[in-house]
XYZ file of N, CA and C in Angstrom:
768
model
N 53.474 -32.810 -64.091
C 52.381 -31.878 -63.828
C 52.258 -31.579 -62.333
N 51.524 -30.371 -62.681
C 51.699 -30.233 -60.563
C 50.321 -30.623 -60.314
N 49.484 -30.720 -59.128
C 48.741 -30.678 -58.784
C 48.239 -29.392 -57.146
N 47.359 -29.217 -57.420
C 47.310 -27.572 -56.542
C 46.085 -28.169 -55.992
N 46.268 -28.039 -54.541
C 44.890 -28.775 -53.474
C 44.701 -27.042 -52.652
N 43.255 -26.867 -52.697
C 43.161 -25.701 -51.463
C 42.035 -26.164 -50.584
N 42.118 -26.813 -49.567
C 41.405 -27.352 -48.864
C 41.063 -25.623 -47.828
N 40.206 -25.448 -47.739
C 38.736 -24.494 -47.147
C 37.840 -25.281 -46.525
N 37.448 -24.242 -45.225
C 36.210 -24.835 -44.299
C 35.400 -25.566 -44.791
N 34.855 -25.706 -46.101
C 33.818 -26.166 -46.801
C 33.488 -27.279 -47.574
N 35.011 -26.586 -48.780
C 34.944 -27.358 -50.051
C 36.760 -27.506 -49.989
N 37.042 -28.581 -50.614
C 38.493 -28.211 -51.238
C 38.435 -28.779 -52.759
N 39.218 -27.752 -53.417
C 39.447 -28.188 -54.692
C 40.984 -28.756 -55.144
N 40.728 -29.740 -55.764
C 42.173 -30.055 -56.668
C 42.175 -29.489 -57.994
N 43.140 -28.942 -58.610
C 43.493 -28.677 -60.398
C 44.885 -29.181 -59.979
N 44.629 -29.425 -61.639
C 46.117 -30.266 -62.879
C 46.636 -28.824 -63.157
N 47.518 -28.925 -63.402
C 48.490 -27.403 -63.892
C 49.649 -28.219 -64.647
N 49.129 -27.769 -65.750
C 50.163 -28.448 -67.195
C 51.433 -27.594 -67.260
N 51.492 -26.192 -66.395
C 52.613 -25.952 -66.731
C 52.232 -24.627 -67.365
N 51.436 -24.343 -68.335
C 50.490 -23.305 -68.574
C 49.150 -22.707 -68.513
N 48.699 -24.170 -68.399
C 46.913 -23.667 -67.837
C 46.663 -25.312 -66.983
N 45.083 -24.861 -66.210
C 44.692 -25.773 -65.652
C 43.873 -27.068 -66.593
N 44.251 -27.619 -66.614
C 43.555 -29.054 -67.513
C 42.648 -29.648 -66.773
N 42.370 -29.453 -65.394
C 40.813 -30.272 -64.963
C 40.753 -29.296 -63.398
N 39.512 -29.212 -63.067
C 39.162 -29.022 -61.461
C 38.406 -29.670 -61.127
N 38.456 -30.164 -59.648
C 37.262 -31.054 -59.470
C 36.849 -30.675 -57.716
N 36.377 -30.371 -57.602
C 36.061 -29.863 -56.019
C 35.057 -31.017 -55.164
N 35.534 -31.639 -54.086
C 34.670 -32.323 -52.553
C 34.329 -31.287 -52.242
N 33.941 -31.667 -51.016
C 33.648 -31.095 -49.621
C 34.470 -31.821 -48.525
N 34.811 -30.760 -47.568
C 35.788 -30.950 -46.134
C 35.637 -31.597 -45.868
N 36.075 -32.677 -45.658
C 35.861 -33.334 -44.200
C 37.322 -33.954 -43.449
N 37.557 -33.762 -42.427
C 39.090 -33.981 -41.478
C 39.216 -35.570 -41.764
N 38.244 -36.172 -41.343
C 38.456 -37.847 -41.281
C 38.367 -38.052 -42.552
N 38.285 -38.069 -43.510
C 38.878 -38.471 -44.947
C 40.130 -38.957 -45.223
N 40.033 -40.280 -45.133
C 41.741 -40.838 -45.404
C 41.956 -40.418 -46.714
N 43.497 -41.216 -46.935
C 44.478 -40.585 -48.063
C 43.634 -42.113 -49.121
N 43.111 -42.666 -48.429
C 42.792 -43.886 -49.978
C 41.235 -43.565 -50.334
N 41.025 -42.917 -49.506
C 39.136 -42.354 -49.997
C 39.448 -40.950 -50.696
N 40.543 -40.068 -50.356
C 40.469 -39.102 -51.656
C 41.498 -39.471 -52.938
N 42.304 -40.705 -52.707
C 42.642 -41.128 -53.733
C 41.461 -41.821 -54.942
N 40.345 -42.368 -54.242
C 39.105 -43.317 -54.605
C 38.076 -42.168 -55.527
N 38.168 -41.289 -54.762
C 37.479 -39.754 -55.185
C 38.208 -39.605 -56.838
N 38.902 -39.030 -56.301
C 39.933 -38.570 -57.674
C 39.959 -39.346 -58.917
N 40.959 -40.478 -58.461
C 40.870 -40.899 -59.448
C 39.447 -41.576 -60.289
N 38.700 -41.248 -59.794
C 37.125 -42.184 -60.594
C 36.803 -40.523 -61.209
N 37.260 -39.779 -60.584
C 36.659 -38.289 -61.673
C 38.005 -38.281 -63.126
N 39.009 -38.452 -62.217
C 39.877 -38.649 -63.704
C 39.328 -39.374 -64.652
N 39.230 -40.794 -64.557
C 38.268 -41.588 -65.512
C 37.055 -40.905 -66.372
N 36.523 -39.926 -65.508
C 34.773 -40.064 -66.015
C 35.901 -38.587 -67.273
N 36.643 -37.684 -67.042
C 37.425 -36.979 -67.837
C 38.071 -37.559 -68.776
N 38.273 -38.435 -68.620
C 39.266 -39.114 -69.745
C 40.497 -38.486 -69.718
N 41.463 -38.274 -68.275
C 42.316 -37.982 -67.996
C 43.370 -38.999 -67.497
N 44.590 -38.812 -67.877
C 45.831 -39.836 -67.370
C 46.845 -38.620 -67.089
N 47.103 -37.477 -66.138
C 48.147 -36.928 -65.570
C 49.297 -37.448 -65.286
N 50.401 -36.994 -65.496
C 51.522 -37.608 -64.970
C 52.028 -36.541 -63.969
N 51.354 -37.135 -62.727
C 51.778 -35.867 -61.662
C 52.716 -36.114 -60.842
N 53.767 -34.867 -60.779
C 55.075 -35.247 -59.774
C 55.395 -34.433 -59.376
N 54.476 -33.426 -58.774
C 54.717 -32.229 -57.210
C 53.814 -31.800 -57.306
N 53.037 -31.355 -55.827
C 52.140 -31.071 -54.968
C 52.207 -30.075 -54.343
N 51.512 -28.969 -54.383
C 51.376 -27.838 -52.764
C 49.797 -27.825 -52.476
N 49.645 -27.373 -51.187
C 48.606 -27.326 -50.486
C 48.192 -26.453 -49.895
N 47.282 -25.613 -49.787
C 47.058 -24.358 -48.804
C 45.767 -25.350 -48.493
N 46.109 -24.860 -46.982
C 44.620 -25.544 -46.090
C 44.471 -24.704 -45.005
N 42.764 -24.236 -44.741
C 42.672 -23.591 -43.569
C 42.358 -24.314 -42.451
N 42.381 -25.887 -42.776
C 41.776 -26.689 -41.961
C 43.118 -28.068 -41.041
N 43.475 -27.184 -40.505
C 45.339 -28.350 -40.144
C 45.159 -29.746 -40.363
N 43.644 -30.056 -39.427
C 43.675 -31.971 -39.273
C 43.308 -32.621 -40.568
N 43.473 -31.902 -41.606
C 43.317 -31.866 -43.379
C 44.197 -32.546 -43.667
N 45.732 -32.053 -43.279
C 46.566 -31.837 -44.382
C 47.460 -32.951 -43.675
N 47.503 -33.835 -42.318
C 48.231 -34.972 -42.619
C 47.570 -36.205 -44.142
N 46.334 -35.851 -43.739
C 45.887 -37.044 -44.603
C 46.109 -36.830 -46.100
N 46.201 -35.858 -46.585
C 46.536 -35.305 -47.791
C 47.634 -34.889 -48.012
N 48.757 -35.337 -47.244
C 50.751 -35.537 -47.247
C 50.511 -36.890 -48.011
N 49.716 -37.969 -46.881
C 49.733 -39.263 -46.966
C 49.073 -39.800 -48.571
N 48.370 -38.800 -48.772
C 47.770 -39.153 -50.189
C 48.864 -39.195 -51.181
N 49.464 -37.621 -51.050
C 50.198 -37.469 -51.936
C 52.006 -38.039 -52.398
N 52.024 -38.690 -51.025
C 53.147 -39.409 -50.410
C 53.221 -40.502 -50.985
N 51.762 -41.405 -51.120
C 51.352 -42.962 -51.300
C 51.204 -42.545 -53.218
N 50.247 -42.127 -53.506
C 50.105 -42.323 -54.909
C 50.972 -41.466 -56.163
N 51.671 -40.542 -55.113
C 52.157 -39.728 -56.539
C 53.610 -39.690 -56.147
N 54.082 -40.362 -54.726
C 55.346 -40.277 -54.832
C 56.442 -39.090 -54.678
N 55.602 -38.462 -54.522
C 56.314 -37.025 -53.709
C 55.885 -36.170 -52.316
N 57.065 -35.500 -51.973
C 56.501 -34.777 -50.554
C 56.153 -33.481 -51.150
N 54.816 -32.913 -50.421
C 54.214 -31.707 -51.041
C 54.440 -30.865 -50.663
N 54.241 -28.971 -50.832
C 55.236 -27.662 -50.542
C 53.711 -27.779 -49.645
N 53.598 -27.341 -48.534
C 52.628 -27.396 -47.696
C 52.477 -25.170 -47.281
N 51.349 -24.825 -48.466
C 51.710 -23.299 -47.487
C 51.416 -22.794 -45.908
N 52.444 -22.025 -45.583
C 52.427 -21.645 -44.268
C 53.483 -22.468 -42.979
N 54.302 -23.202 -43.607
C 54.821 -24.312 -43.299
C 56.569 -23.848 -43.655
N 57.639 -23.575 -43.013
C 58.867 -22.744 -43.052
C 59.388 -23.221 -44.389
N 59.155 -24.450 -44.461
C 59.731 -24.747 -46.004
C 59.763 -24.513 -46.985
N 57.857 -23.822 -46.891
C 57.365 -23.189 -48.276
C 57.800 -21.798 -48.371
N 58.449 -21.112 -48.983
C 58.865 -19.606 -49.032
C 58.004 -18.866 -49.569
N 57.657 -17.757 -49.562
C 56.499 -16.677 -50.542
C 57.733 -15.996 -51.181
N 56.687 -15.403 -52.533
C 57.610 -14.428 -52.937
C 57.466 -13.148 -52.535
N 56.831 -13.088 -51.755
C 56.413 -11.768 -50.836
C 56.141 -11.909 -49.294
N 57.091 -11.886 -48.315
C 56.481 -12.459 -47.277
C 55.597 -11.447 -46.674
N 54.560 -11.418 -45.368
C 53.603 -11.070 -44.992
C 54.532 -9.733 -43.946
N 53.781 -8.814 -43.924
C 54.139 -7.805 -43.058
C 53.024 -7.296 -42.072
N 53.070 -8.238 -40.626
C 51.767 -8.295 -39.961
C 52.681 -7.807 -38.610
N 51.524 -8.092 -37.978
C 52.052 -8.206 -36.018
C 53.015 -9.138 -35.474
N 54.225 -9.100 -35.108
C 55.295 -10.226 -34.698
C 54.350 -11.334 -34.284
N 54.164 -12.503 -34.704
C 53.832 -13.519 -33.870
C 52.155 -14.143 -34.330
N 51.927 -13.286 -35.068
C 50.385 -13.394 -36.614
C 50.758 -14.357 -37.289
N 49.912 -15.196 -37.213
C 49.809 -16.248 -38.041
C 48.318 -16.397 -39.220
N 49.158 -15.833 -40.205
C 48.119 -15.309 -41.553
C 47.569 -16.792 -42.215
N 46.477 -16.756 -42.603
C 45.539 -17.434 -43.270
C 46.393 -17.727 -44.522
N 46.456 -19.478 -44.687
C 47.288 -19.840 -45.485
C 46.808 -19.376 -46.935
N 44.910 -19.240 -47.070
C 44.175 -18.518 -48.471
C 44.467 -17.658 -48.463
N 44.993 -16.546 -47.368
C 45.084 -15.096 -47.772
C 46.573 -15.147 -48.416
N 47.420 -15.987 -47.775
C 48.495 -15.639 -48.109
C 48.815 -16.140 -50.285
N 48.079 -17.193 -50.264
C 48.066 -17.663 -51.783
C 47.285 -16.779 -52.107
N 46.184 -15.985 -51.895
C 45.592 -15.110 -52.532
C 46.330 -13.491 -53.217
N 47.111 -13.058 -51.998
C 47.835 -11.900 -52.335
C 48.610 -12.621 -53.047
N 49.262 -13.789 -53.229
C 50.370 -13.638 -53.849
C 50.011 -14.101 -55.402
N 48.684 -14.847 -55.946
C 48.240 -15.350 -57.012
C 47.525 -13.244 -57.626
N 47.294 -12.838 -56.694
C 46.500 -11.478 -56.793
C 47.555 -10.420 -57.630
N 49.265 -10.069 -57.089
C 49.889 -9.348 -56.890
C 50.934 -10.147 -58.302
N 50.872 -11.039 -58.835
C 51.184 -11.616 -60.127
C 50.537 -11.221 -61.456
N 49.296 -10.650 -60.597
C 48.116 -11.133 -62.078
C 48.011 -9.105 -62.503
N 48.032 -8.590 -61.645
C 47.619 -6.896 -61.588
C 48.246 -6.068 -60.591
N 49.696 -6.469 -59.937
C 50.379 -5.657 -59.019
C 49.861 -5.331 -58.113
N 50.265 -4.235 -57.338
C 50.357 -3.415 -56.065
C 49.309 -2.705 -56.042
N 49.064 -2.787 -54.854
C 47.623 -1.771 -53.715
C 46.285 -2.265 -54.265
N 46.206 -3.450 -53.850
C 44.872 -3.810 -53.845
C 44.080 -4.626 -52.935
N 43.030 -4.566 -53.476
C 41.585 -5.582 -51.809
C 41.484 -6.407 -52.185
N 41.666 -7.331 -52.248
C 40.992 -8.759 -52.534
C 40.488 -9.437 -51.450
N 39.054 -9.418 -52.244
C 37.683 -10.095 -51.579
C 37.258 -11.440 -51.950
N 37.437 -11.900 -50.692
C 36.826 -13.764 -50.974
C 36.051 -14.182 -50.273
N 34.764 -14.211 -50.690
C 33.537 -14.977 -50.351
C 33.722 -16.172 -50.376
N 33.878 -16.647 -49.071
C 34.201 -18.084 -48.667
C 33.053 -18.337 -47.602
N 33.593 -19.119 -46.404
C 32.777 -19.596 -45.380
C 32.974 -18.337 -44.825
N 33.894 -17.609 -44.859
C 34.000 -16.265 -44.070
C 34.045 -15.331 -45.156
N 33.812 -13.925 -45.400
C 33.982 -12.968 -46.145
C 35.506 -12.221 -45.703
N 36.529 -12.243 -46.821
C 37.911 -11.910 -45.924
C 38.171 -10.765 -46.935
N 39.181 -9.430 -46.851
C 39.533 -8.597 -47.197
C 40.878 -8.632 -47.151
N 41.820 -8.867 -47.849
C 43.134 -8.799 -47.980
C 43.921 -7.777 -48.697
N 44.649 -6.948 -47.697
C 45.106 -5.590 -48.707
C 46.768 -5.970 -48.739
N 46.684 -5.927 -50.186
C 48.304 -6.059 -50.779
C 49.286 -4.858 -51.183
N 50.041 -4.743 -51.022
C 50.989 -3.401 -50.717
C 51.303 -3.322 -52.358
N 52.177 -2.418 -52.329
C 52.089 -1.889 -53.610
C 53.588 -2.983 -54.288
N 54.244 -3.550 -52.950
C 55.038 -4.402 -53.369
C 54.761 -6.046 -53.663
N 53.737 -6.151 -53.047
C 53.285 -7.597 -53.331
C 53.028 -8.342 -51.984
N 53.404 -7.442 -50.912
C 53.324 -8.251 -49.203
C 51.932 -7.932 -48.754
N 51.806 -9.141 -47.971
C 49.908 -8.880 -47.346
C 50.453 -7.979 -45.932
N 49.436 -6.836 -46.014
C 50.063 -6.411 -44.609
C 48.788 -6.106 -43.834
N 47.807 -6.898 -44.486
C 46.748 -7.199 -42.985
C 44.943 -7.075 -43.873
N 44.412 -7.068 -43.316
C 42.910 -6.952 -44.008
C 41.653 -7.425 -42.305
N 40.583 -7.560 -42.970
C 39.343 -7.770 -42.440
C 39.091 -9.126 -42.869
N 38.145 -9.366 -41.650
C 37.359 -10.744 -41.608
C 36.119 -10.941 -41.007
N 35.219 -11.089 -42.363
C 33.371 -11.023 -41.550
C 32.803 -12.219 -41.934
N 31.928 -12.380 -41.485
C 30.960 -13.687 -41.959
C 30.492 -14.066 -42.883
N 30.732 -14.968 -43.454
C 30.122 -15.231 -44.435
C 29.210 -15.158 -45.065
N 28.517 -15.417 -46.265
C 27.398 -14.503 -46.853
C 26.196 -15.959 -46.400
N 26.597 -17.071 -46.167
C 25.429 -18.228 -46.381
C 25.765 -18.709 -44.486
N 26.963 -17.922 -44.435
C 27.268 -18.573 -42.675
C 26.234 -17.552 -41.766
N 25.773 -16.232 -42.147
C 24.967 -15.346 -41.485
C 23.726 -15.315 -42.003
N 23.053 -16.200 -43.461
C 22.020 -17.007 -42.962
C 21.450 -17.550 -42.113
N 22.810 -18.635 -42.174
C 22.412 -20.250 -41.500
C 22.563 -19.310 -39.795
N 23.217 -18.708 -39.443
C 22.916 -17.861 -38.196
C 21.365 -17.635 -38.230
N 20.691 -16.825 -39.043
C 19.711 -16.674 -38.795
C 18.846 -17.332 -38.578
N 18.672 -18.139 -38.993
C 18.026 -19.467 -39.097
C 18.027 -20.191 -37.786
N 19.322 -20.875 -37.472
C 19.787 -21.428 -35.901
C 19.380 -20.522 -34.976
N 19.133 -19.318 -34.969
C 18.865 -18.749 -33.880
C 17.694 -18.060 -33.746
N 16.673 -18.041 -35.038
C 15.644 -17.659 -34.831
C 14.221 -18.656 -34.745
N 13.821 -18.999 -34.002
C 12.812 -20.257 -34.640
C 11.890 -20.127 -35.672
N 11.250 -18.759 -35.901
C 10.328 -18.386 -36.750
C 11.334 -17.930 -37.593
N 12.347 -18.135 -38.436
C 13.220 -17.477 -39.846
C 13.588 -18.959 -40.590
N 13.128 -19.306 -41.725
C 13.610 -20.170 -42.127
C 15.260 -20.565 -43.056
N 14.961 -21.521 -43.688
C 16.781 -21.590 -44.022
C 16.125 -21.114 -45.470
N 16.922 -20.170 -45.880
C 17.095 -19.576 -47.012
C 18.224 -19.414 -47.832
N 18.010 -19.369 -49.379
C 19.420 -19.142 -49.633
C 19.624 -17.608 -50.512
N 20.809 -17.327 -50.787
C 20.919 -15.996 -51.338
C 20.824 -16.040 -52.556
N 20.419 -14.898 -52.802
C 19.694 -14.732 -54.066
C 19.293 -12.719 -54.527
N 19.290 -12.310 -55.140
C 18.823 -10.528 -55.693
C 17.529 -10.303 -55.321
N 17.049 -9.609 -54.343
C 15.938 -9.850 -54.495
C 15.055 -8.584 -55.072
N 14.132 -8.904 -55.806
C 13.265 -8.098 -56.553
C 12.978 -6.294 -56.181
N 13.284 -6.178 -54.693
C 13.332 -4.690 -54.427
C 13.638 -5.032 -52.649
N 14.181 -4.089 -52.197
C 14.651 -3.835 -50.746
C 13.716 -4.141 -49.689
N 12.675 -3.765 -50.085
C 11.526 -4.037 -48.643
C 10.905 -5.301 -49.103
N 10.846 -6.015 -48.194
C 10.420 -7.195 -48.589
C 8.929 -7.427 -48.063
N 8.064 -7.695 -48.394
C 6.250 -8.145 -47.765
C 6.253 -9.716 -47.770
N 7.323 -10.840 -47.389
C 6.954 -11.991 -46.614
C 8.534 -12.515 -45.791
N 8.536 -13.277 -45.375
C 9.396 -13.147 -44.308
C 10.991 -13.742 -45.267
N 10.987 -14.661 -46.639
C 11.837 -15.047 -46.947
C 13.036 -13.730 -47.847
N 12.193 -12.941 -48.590
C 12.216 -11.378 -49.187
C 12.966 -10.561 -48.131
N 12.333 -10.685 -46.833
C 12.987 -9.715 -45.982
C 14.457 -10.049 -45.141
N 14.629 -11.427 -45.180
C 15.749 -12.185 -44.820
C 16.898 -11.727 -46.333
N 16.258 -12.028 -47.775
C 17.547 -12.098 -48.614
C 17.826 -10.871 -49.043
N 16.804 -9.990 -48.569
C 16.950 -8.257 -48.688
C 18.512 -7.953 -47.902
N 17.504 -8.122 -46.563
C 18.746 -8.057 -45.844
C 19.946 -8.119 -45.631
N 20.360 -10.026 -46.244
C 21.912 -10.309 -46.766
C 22.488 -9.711 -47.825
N 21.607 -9.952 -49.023
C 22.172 -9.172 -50.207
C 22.627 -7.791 -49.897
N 22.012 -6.777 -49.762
C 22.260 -5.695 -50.076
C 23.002 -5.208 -48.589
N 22.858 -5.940 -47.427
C 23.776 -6.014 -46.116
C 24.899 -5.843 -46.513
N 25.314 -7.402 -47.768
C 26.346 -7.318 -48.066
C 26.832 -6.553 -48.864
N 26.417 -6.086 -49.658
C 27.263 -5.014 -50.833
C 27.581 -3.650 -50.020
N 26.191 -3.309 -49.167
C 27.507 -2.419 -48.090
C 28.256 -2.490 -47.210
N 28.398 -3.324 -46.562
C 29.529 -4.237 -45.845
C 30.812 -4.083 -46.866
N 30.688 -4.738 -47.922
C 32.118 -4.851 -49.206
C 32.220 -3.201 -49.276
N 31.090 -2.404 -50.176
C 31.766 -1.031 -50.346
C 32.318 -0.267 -49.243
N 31.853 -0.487 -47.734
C 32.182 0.658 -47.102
C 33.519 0.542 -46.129
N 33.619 -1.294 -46.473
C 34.910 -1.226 -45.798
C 36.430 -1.368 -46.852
N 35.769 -1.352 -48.350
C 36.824 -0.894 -48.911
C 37.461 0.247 -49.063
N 35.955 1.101 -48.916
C 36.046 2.942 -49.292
C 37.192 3.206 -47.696
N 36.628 2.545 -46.688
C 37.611 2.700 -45.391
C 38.975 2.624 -45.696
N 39.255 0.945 -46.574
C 40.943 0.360 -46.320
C 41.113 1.633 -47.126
N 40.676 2.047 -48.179
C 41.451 3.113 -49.278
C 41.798 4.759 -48.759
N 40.776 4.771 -47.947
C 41.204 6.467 -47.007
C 41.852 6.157 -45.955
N 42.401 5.034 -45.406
C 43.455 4.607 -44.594
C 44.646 4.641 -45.158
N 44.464 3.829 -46.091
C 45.639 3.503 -47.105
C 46.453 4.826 -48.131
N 45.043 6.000 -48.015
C 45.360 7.326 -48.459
C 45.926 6.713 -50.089
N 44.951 5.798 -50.999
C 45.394 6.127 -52.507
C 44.924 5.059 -53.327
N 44.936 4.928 -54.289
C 43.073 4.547 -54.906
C 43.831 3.096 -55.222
N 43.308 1.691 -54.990
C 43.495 0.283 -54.799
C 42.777 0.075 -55.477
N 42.873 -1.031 -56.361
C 41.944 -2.427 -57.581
C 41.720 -2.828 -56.117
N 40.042 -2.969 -56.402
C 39.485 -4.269 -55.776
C 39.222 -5.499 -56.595
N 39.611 -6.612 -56.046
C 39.652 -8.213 -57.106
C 38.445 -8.865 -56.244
N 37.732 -9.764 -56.825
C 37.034 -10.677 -55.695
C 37.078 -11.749 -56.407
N 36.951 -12.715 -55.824
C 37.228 -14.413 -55.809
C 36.027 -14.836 -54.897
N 35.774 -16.014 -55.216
C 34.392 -17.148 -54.237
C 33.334 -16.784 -55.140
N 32.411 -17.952 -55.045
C 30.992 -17.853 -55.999
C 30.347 -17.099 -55.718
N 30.108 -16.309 -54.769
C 28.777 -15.168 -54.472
C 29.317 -13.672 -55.093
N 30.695 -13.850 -56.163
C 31.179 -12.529 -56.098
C 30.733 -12.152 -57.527
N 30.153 -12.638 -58.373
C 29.062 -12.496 -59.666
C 27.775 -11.788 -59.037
N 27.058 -12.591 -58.320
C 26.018 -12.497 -57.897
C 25.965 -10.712 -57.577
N 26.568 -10.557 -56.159
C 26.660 -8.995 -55.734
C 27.463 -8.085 -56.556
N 27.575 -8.633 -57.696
C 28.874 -7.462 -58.717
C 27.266 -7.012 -59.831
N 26.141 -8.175 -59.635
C 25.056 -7.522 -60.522
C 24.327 -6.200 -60.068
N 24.229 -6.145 -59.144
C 23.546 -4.179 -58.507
C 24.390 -3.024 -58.156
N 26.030 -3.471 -58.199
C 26.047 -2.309 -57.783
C 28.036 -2.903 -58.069
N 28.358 -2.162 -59.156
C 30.399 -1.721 -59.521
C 31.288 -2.173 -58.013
N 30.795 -3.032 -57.178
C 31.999 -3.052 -56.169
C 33.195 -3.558 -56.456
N 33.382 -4.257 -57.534
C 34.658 -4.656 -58.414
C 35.326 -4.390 -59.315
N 36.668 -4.005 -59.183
C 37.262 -3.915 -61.104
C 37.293 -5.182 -61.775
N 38.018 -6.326 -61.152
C 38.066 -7.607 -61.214
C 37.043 -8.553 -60.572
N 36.945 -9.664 -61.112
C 36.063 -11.139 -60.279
C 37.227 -12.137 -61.394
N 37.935 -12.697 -60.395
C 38.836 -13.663 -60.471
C 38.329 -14.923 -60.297
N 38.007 -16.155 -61.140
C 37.861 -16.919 -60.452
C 38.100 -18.422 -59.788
N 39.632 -18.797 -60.578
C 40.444 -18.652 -59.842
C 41.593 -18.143 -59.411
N 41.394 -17.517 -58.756
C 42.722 -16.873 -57.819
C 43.360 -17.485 -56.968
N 42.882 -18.049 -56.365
C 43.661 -18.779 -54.797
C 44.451 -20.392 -55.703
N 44.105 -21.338 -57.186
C 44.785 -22.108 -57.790
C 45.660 -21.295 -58.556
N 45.677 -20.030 -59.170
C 46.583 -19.550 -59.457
C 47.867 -19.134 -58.747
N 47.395 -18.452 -57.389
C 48.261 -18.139 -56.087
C 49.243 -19.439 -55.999
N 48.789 -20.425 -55.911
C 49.633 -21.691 -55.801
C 50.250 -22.333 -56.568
N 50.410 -21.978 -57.641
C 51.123 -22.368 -58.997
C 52.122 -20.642 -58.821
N 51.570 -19.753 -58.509
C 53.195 -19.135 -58.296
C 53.893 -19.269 -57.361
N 53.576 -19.639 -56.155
C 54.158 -20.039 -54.783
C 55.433 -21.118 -55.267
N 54.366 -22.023 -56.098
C 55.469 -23.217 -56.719
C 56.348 -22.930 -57.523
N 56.115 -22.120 -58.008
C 57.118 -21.627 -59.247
C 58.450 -21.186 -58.568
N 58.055 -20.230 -57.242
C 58.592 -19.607 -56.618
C 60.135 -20.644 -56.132
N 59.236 -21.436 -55.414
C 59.943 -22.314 -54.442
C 60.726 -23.677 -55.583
N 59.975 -23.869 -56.483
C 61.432 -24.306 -57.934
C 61.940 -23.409 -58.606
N 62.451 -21.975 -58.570
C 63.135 -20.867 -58.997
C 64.513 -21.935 -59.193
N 65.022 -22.290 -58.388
C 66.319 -22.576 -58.298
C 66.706 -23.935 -58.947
């Protein structure tokens, strides 16, 4: 079985991949100093509470976080006995490589994203992932990322607000009942919410009159339900995309 780690600013998740579907997910939270025997300690006590016994024998990793991914070689080194396809890393090959600026070094999620994206529904599309950052990834009609946008996150330009205002409290996102808000928490999730849905529409309506020709937008990350309730900014909500991306990467790179 493989196992598929996407370690993110935030959270990272592990899934089992039987080969045809995922048989468990189980998601932490980041953290760099996390040795390889405390997310072994993690894991395996969630396997248990599943009533899972995997027989796992290869690993890949997309991480946006570098001082991550020695400790999670070492994990996967010590308990499962193999060296892992690490994305972004010369060893790991895409089946589409990236067509950027000489010397761009692309986001190891964007890159599993176009390529889990461009498997599932082909060429010329946006894929949107509400993460710690809000990212836009436009995939060519062949399957190569050849560049996108990157804005703030939907709970990271909260917590901005918040840190920098003394009178705004910490709030979280949420629909709110109508646009103008009459107390101060209303006028904060007014703001994000519907900030964000034109933020998403107007810089897709942009990539597509750039791009001169009509693109599937996909979105991926938990807030992409939420803003798909007021207003069609999606054909797709994937959710997972970025564990799928990595089970074709792998596929890719055992072709042979």
């Amino acid at each position: 079985m493989l196992l598929a780690i996407d370690c993110g600013n935030t959270n990272t998740v592990f899934s089992i991949w039987d080969g045809s579907q995922f048989v468990c997910t189980m998601r932490t939270s980041t953290h760099h100093s996390r040795t390889a025997d405390a997310y072994f300690t993690w894991f395996s006590t969630l396997l248990k509470h599943y009533e899972i016994e995997p027989d796992i024998t290869e690993v890949i990793i997309s991480s946006t976080v570098p001082r991550v991914v020695f400790n999670l070689r070492v994990f996967t080194d010590r308990f499962f006995g193999c060296r892992p396809l690490v994305v972004g890393k010369p060893e790991c090959e895409l089946p589409h490589p990236p067509r950027v600026d000489e010397g761009t070094i692309v986001g190891p999620d964007r890159l599993v994203n176009a390529a889990g994206a461009y498997d599932r529904h082909g060429g010329n599309l946006i894929v949107v992932d509400f993460g710690t950052a809000t990212t836009f990834d436009v995939v060519s009609k062949d399957g190569n990322y050849i560049g996108g946008v990157i804005a703030p996150g939907v709970n990271l330009s909260l917590e901005a607000l918040h840190m920098a205002a003394a009178a705004l409290p910490h709030v979280d996102i949420g629909k709110p009942q109508k646009v103008i808000g009459t107390n101060t928490v209303d006028c904060m999730q007014s703001g994000v919410y519907w900030g964000y849905i034109g933020l998403v529409r107007e810089i897709c309506d942009r990539i597509r009159a750039e791009r001169d020709r009509e693109m599937k937008v996909l979105a991926t990350g938990g807030l992409a339900p939420l803003l798909q309730q007021s207003a069609d900014l999606f054909d797709v909500y994937e959710e997972d995309l970025t564990m799928h991306g990595l089970t074709v990467i792998h596929a890719y790179n055992k072709k042979d």
